[in-house]
């Protein structure tokens, strides 16, 4: 392929991003109804300052750019809407309610089955390094050969 490919008038990258975020919504919706099956658990990374994100101030201060939460053993009140999800989690044994639009999610991982989605983030620079939220899960260890789907269509400016 040539680097001189014409700009598309169809926003394929936006359509793919939306479809993959719908996968996250569908999976979380099923978990909200039936619970997490087997050994499944999720690492969900999101932009803390994205439009529509509502998290406690102490978490916003600790994670000013991006945060990774773990949904495994200790979560409650999972609710899934058309374009967001809400969940209760505990951070250092302090309960917190989080409201996260799917558009704020940058990564979704289910290490039990080696499944991951990464989403393109519209920003001039990459995300700042951050600590794990340490809400109730171990750190994730990626193995070579994982089933990671990376969606990062470079936009010509």
XYZ file of C-alpha atoms in Angstrom:
157
model
C 0.000 0.000 0.000
C 1.067 3.535 -0.601
C 1.415 6.313 1.940
C -0.392 8.469 -0.618
C -3.804 6.866 0.028
C -6.594 9.383 -0.386
C -8.420 10.708 2.666
C -11.703 8.891 3.146
C -14.950 10.777 3.207
C -16.371 7.892 5.259
C -15.218 7.988 8.911
C -14.212 4.312 9.075
C -12.078 4.729 12.186
C -14.961 6.332 14.099
C -17.361 3.582 12.969
C -14.966 0.838 14.100
C -14.324 2.562 17.440
C -18.069 2.832 18.056
C -18.633 -0.836 17.162
C -15.855 -2.054 19.461
C -17.124 0.082 22.333
C -20.523 -1.544 21.755
C -18.806 -4.890 22.441
C -17.794 -3.557 25.870
C -21.343 -2.373 26.507
C -22.866 -5.690 25.529
C -20.462 -7.688 27.709
C -21.004 -5.408 30.721
C -24.774 -5.550 30.141
C -24.715 -9.342 30.293
C -22.589 -9.231 33.455
C -25.042 -6.753 35.029
C -27.834 -9.308 34.518
C -26.042 -12.608 35.185
C -22.813 -11.759 37.046
C -19.265 -12.625 36.017
C -19.101 -16.226 34.781
C -16.224 -18.536 35.703
C -12.857 -16.837 36.060
C -13.751 -13.846 33.868
C -12.764 -10.442 35.215
C -12.086 -7.088 33.596
C -9.478 -4.371 33.603
C -11.071 -1.206 32.249
C -8.921 1.845 31.571
C -10.570 5.209 30.989
C -9.789 8.918 30.752
C -10.757 10.469 34.079
C -11.362 13.917 32.582
C -13.389 12.782 29.576
C -16.840 14.280 29.105
C -19.452 12.546 31.248
C -17.033 10.798 33.621
C -18.180 11.143 37.220
C -15.846 9.784 39.887
C -15.078 10.930 43.457
C -12.744 13.917 43.830
C -10.063 11.909 45.675
C -9.824 9.529 42.708
C -9.694 12.416 40.225
C -6.837 13.921 42.218
C -4.959 10.620 42.362
C -5.579 9.815 38.680
C -5.721 13.177 36.875
C -5.495 11.698 33.349
C -6.239 7.983 33.195
C -7.299 5.230 35.572
C -7.583 1.438 35.410
C -10.268 -0.292 37.456
C -10.670 -3.996 38.129
C -14.051 -5.693 38.090
C -13.610 -9.067 39.709
C -14.745 -9.950 43.221
C -15.727 -6.698 44.894
C -18.054 -4.614 42.749
C -21.729 -3.771 43.118
C -24.619 -1.895 41.508
C -23.378 -2.438 37.952
C -25.757 -0.592 35.641
C -25.305 -0.322 31.903
C -26.910 2.347 29.740
C -26.780 2.897 26.008
C -23.581 4.937 26.164
C -22.224 4.483 29.712
C -21.874 2.167 32.684
C -21.966 2.748 36.436
C -20.377 0.582 39.084
C -19.579 0.621 42.774
C -16.006 -0.267 43.750
C -13.898 -0.035 46.880
C -10.590 1.875 46.934
C -8.500 1.360 50.099
C -11.701 0.043 51.684
C -13.581 3.273 50.859
C -16.643 2.669 48.660
C -16.992 4.761 45.519
C -19.560 5.105 42.740
C -18.204 5.585 39.206
C -20.103 6.726 36.096
C -18.068 6.078 32.929
C -19.181 6.766 29.352
C -18.016 4.137 26.865
C -16.398 6.963 24.880
C -13.965 7.527 27.795
C -12.661 3.942 27.729
C -9.160 3.458 26.310
C -8.731 -0.258 27.078
C -10.846 -3.271 28.030
C -9.111 -6.508 29.051
C -10.421 -9.910 30.169
C -7.218 -11.740 31.166
C -9.104 -14.963 31.934
C -9.447 -15.574 28.198
C -6.563 -13.392 26.949
C -8.930 -10.885 25.306
C -8.220 -7.173 24.982
C -9.460 -4.125 23.126
C -7.514 -0.890 22.921
C -9.096 2.307 21.691
C -7.587 5.254 19.893
C -7.481 8.388 21.987
C -7.671 11.755 20.235
C -4.815 13.614 21.877
C -1.615 15.257 20.786
C 0.420 13.244 23.284
C -0.051 9.801 24.753
C -1.523 9.118 28.173
C 0.482 10.026 31.238
C 1.839 7.083 33.234
C -0.398 6.210 36.164
C -0.649 3.755 39.015
C -3.181 0.942 39.082
C -6.307 1.913 40.992
C -5.665 -0.987 43.404
C -9.357 -1.491 43.994
C -9.497 -5.278 44.240
C -7.359 -7.111 41.758
C -3.865 -8.250 40.889
C -1.747 -6.584 38.251
C -2.184 -7.888 34.728
C 0.623 -9.739 33.020
C 0.446 -9.766 29.224
C 1.827 -12.810 27.476
C 3.165 -12.819 23.958
C 0.603 -13.989 21.423
C -2.367 -12.369 23.177
C -5.587 -11.634 21.332
C -5.244 -7.865 21.478
C -7.181 -5.803 18.992
C -5.606 -2.395 18.604
C -7.563 0.261 16.802
C -5.443 3.279 16.050
C -6.118 4.772 12.667
C -3.704 7.601 12.030
C -5.558 10.709 10.950
C -3.977 12.873 8.329
C -3.959 16.518 9.273
